PDB file of C-alpha atoms in Angstrom:
ATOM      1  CA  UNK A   1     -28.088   2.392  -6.097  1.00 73.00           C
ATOM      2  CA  UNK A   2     -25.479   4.762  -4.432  1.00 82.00           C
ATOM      3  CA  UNK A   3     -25.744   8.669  -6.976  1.00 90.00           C
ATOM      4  CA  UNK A   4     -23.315  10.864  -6.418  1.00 92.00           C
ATOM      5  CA  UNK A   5     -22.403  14.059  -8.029  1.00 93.00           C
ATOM      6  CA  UNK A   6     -19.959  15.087 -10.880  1.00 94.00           C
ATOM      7  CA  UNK A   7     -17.915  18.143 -10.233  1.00 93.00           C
ATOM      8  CA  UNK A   8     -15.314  19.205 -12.348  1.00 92.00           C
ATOM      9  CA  UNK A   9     -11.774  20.400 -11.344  1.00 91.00           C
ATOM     10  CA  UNK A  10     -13.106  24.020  -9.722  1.00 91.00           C
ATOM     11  CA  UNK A  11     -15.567  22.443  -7.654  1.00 90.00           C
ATOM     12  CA  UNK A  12     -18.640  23.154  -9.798  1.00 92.00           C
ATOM     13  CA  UNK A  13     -21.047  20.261 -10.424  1.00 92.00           C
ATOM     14  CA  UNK A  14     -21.526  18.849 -14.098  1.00 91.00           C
ATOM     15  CA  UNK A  15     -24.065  16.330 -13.528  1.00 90.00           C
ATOM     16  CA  UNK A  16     -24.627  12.946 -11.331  1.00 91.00           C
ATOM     17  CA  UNK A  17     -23.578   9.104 -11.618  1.00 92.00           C
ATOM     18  CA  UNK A  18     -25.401   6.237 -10.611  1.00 93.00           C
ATOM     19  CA  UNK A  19     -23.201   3.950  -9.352  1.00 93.00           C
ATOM     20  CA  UNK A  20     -23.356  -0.254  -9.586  1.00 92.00           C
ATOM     21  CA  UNK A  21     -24.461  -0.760  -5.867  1.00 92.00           C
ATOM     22  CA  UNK A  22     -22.397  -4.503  -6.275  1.00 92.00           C
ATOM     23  CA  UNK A  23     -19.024  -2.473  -5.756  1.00 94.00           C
ATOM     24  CA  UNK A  24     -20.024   0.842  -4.344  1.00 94.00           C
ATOM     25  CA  UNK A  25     -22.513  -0.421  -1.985  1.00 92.00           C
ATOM     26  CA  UNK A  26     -21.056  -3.710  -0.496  1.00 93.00           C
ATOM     27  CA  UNK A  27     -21.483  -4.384   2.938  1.00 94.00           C
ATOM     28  CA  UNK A  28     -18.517  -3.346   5.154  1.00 94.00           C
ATOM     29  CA  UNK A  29     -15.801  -6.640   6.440  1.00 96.00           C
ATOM     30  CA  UNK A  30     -13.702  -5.117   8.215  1.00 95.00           C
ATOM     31  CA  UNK A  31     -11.828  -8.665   8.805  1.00 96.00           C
ATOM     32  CA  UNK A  32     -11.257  -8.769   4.974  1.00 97.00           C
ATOM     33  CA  UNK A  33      -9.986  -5.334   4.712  1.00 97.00           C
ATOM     34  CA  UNK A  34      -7.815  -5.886   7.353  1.00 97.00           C
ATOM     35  CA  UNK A  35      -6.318  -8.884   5.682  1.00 97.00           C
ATOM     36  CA  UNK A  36      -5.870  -7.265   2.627  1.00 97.00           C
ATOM     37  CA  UNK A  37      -4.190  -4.307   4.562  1.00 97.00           C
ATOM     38  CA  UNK A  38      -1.879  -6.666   6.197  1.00 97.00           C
ATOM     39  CA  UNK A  39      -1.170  -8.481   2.853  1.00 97.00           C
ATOM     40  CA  UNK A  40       0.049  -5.008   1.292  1.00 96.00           C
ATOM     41  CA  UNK A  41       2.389  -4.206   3.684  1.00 96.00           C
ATOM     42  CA  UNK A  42       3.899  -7.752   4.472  1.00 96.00           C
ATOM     43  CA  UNK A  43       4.807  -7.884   0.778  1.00 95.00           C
ATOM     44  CA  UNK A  44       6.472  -4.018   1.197  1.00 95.00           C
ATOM     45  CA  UNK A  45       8.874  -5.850   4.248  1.00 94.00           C
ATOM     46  CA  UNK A  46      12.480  -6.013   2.923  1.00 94.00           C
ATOM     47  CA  UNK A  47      13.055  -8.870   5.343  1.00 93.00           C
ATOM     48  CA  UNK A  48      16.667  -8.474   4.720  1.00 95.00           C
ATOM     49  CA  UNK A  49      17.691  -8.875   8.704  1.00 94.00           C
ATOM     50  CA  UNK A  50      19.978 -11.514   8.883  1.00 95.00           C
ATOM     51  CA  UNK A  51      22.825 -12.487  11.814  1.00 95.00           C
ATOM     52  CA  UNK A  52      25.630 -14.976  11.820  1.00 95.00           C
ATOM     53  CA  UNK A  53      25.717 -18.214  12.998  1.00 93.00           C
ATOM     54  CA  UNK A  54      28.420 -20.027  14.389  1.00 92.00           C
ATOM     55  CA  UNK A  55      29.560 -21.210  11.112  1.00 90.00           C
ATOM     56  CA  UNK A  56      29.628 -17.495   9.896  1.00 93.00           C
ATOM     57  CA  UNK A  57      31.661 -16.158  12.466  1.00 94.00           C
ATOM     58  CA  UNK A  58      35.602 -15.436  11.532  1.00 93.00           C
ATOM     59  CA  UNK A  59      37.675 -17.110  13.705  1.00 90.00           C
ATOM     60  CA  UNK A  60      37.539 -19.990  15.606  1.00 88.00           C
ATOM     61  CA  UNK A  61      38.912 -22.947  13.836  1.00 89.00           C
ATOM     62  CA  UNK A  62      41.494 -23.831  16.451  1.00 91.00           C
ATOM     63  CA  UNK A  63      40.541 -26.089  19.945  1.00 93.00           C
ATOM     64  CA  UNK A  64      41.010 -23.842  22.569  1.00 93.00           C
ATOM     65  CA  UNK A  65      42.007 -26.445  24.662  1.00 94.00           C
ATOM     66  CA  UNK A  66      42.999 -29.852  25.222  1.00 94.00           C
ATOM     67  CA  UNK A  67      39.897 -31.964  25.293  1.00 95.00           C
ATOM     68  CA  UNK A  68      41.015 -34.111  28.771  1.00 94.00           C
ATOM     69  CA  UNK A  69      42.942 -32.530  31.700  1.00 94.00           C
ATOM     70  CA  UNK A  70      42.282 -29.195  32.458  1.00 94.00           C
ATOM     71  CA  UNK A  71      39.463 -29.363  34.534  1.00 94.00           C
ATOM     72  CA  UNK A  72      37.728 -26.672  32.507  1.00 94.00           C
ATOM     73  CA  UNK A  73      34.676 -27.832  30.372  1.00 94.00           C
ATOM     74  CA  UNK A  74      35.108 -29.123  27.134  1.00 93.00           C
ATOM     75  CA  UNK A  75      35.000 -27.133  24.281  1.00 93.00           C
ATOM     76  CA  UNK A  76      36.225 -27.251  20.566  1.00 92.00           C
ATOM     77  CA  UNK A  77      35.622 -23.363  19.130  1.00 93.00           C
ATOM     78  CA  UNK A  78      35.207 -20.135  20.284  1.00 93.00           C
ATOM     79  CA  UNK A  79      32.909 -19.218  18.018  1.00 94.00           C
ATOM     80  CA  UNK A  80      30.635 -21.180  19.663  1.00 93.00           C
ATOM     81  CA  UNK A  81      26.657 -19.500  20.656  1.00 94.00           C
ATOM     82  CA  UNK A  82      27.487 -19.996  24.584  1.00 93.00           C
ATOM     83  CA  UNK A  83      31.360 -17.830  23.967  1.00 94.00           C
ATOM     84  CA  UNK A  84      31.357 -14.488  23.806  1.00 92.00           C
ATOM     85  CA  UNK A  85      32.043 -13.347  19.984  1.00 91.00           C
ATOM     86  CA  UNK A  86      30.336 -16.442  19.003  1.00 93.00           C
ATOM     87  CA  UNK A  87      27.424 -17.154  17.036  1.00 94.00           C
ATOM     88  CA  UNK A  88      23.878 -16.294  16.985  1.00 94.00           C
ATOM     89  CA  UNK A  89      20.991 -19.318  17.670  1.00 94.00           C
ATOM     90  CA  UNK A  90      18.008 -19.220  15.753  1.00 94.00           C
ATOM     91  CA  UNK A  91      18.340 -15.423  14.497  1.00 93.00           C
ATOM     92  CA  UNK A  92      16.684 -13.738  12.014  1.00 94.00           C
ATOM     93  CA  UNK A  93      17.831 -14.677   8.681  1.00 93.00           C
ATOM     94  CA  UNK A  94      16.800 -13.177   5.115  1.00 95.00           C
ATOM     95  CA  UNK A  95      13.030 -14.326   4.245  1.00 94.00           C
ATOM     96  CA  UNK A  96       9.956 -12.935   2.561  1.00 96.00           C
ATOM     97  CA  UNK A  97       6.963 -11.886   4.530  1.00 96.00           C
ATOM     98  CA  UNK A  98       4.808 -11.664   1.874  1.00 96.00           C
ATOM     99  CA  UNK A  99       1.664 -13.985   1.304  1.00 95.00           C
ATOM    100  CA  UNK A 100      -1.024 -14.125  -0.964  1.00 95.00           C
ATOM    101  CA  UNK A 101      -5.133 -13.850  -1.346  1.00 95.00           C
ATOM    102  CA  UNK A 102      -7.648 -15.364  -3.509  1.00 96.00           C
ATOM    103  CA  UNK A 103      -8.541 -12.950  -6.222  1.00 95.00           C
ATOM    104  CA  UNK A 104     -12.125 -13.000  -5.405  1.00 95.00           C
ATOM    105  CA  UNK A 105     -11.198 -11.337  -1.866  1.00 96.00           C
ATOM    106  CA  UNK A 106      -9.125  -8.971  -2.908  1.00 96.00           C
ATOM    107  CA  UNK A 107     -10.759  -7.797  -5.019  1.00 95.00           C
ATOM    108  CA  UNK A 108     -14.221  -7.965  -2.309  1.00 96.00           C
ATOM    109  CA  UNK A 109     -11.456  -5.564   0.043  1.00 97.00           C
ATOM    110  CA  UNK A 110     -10.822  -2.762  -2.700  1.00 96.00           C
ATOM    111  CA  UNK A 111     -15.089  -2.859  -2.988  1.00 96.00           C
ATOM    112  CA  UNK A 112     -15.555  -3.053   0.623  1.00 96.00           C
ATOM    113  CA  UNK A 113     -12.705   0.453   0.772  1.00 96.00           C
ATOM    114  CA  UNK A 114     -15.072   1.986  -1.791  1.00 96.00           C
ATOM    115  CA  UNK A 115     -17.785   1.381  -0.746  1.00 96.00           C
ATOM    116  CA  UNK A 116     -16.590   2.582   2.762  1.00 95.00           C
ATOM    117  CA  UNK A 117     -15.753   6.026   1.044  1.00 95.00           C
ATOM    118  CA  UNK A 118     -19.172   6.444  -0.797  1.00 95.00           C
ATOM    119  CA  UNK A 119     -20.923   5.587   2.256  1.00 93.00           C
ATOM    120  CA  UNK A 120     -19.297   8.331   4.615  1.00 93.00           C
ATOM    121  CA  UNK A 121     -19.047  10.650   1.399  1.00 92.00           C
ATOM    122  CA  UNK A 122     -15.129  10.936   1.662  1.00 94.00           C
ATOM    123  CA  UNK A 123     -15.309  10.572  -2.295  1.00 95.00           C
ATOM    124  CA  UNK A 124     -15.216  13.179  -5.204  1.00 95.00           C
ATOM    125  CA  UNK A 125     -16.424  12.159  -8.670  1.00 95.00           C
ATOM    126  CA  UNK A 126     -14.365  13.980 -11.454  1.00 95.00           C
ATOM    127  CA  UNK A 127     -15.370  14.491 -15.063  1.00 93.00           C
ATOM    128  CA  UNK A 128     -12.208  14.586 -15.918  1.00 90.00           C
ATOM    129  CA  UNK A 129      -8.619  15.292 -15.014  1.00 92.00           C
ATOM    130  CA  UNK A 130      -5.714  16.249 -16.950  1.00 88.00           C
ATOM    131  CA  UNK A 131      -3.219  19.538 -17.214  1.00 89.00           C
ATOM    132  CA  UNK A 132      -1.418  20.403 -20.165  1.00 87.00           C
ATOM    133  CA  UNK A 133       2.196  20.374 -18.829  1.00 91.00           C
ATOM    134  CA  UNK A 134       3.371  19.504 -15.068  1.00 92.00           C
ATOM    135  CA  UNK A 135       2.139  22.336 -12.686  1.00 92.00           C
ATOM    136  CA  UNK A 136       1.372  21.513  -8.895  1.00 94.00           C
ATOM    137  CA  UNK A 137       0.053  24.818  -8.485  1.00 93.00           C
ATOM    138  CA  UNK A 138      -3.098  23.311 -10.571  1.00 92.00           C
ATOM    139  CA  UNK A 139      -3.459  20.284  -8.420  1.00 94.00           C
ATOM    140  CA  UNK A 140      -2.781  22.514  -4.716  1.00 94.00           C
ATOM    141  CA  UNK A 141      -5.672  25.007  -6.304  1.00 93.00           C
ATOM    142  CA  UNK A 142      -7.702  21.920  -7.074  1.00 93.00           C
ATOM    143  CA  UNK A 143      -7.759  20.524  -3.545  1.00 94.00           C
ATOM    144  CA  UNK A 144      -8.109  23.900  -1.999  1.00 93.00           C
ATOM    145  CA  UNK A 145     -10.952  24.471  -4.405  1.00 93.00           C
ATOM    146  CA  UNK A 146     -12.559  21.159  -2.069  1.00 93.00           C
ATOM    147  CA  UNK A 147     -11.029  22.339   1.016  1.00 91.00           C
ATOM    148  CA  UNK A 148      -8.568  19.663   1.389  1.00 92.00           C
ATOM    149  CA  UNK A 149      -6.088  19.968   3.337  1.00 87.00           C
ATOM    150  CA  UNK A 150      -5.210  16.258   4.597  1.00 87.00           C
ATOM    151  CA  UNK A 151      -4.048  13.013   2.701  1.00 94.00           C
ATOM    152  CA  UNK A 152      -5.765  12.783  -0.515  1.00 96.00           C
ATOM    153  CA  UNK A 153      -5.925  10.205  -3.401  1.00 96.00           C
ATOM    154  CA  UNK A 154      -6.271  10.546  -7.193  1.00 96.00           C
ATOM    155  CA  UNK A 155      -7.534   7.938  -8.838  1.00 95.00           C
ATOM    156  CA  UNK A 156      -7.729   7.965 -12.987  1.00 94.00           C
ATOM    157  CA  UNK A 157      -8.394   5.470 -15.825  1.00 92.00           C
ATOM    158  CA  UNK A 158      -5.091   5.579 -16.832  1.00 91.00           C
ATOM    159  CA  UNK A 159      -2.111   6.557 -16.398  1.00 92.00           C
ATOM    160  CA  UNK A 160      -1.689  10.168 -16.451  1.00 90.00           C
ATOM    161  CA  UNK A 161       1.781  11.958 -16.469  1.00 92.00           C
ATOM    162  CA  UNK A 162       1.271  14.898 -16.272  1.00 93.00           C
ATOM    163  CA  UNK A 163      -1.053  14.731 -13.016  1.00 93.00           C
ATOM    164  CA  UNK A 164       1.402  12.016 -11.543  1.00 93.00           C
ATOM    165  CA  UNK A 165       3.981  14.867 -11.869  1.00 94.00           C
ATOM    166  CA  UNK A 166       1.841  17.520 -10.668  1.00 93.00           C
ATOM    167  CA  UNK A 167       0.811  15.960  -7.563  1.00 93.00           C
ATOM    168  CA  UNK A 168       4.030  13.999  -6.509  1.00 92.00           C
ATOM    169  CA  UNK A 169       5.523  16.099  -4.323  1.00 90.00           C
ATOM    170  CA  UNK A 170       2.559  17.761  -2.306  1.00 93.00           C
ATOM    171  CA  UNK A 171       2.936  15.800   1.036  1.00 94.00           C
ATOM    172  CA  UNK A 172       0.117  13.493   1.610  1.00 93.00           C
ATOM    173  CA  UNK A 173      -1.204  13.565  -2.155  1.00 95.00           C
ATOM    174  CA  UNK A 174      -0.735  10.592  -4.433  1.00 95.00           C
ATOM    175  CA  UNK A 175      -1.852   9.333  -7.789  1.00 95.00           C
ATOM    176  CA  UNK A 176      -2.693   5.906  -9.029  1.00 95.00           C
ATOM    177  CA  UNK A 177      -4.635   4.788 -12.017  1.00 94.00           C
ATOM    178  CA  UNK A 178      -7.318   1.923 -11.697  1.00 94.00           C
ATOM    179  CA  UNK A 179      -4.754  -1.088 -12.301  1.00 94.00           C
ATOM    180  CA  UNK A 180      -2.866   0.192  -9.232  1.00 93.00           C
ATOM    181  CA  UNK A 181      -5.831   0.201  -7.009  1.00 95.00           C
ATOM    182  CA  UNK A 182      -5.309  -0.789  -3.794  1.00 95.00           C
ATOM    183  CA  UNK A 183      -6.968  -1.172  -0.303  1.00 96.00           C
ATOM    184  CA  UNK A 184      -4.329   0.937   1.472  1.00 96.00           C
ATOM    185  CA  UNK A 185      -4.130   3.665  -0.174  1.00 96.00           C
ATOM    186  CA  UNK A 186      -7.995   3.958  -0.305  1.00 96.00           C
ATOM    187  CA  UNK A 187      -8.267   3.956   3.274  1.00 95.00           C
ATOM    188  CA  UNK A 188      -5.221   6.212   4.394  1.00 95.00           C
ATOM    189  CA  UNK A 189      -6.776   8.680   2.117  1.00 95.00           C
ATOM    190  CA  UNK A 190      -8.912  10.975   3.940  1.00 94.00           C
ATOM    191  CA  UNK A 191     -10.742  12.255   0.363  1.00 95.00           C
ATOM    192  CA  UNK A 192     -10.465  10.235  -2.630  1.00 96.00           C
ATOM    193  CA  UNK A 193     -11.156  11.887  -6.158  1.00 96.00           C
ATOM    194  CA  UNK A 194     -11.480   9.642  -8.655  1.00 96.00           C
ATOM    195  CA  UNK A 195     -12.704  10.445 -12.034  1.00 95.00           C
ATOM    196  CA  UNK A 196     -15.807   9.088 -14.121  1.00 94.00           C
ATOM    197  CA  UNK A 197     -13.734   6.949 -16.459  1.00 94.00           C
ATOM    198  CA  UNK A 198     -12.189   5.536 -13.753  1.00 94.00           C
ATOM    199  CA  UNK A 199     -14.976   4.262 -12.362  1.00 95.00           C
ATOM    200  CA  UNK A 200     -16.452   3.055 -15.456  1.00 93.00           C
ATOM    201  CA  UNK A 201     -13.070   1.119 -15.670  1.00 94.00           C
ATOM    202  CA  UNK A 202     -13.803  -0.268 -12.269  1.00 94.00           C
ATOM    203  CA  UNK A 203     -17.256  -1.219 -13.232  1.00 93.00           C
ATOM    204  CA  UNK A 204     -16.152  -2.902 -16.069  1.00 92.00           C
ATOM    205  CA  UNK A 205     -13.391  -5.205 -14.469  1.00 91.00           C
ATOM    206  CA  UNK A 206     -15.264  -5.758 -10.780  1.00 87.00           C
ATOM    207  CA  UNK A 207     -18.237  -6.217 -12.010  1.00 78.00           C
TER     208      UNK A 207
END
């Protein structure tokens, strides 16, 4: 089974975790992931894109000519696709994009994510996490503490407001709490800290 090592906020280790090898040490599929990846951000589309067809367009209601005699080609609108000012064939029209997974592999791509992190050590094990009042200076000092300086994730138990605060508006840094857990934000994280509640939370539910 995967142990890593507790640190607390400073960068100073507490202790080490053993970790259930059934979610931390599952066997990469990357087609999975990729699915679930795919799945996330399909369902994030607005898919608000629409154009007008023919019966959409203003105008048009009279014949623009007599049907017989002119030696022109027949036509009964000028709103028609094949007129200039007309209508649109088959264009994009307001839709969802979103589609949906078993449970079962979802939640197989959030273990797969994890397990990705543990294996390539890209994750930091908190005891705990939690500031008295809203101060980013706490969470910048905690990630230079770690010498991070890319995209990071925070991962706790629950929801935390005072950390969600604290960390919202450091570019690249975002919080979740283990119901929000998703395969995206795992990966585009290059260091995920996650502390030990959370994971027991994780155990608890995945397992």
């Amino acid at each position: 089974m995967p142990i890593v090592a507790i640190y607390d906020i400073a960068n100073k280790k507490v202790g080490d975790l053993e970790l259930n090898e059934n979610i931390f040490g599952v066997e990469m599929n990357a087609g999975l992931v990729h699915q679930a990846v795919v799945m996330q951000l399909a369902s994030q589309r607005l898919g608000n894109h629409a154009t007008k067809t023919r019966s959409m367009v203003r105008g048009g209601g009279r014949k623009p000519w007599k049907q017989k005699g002119t030696g022109r080609a027949r036509s009964g609108s000028t709103r028609s696709p094949i007129w200039v000012g007309g209508g649109t064939v088959f264009g994009p029209s307001p839709r969802s994009y979103a589609f949906s997974m078993p449970r079962k592999q979802r939640r197989l791509a959030i273990m797969c994510a994890l397990s990705d992190k543990v294996a390539n050590g890209e994750i930091v094990v908190l005891d705990s996490i939690n500031f008295d009042a809203p101060k980013t200076k706490e969470v910048v000092k905690m990630l230079e503490s770690f010498s991070v300086d890319n995209k990071a994730l925070i991962v706790t138990a629950d929801y935390a407001e005072n950390v969600d605060k604290s960390s919202r508006n450091i570019p690249g840094v975002k919080t979740i709490n283990t119901i929000g857990l998703n395969v995206f934000d795992i990966l585009n994280a290059d260091k995920l800290f996650i502390t030990k509640d959370a994971i027991a939370r994780i155990e608890e539910v995945y397992a």
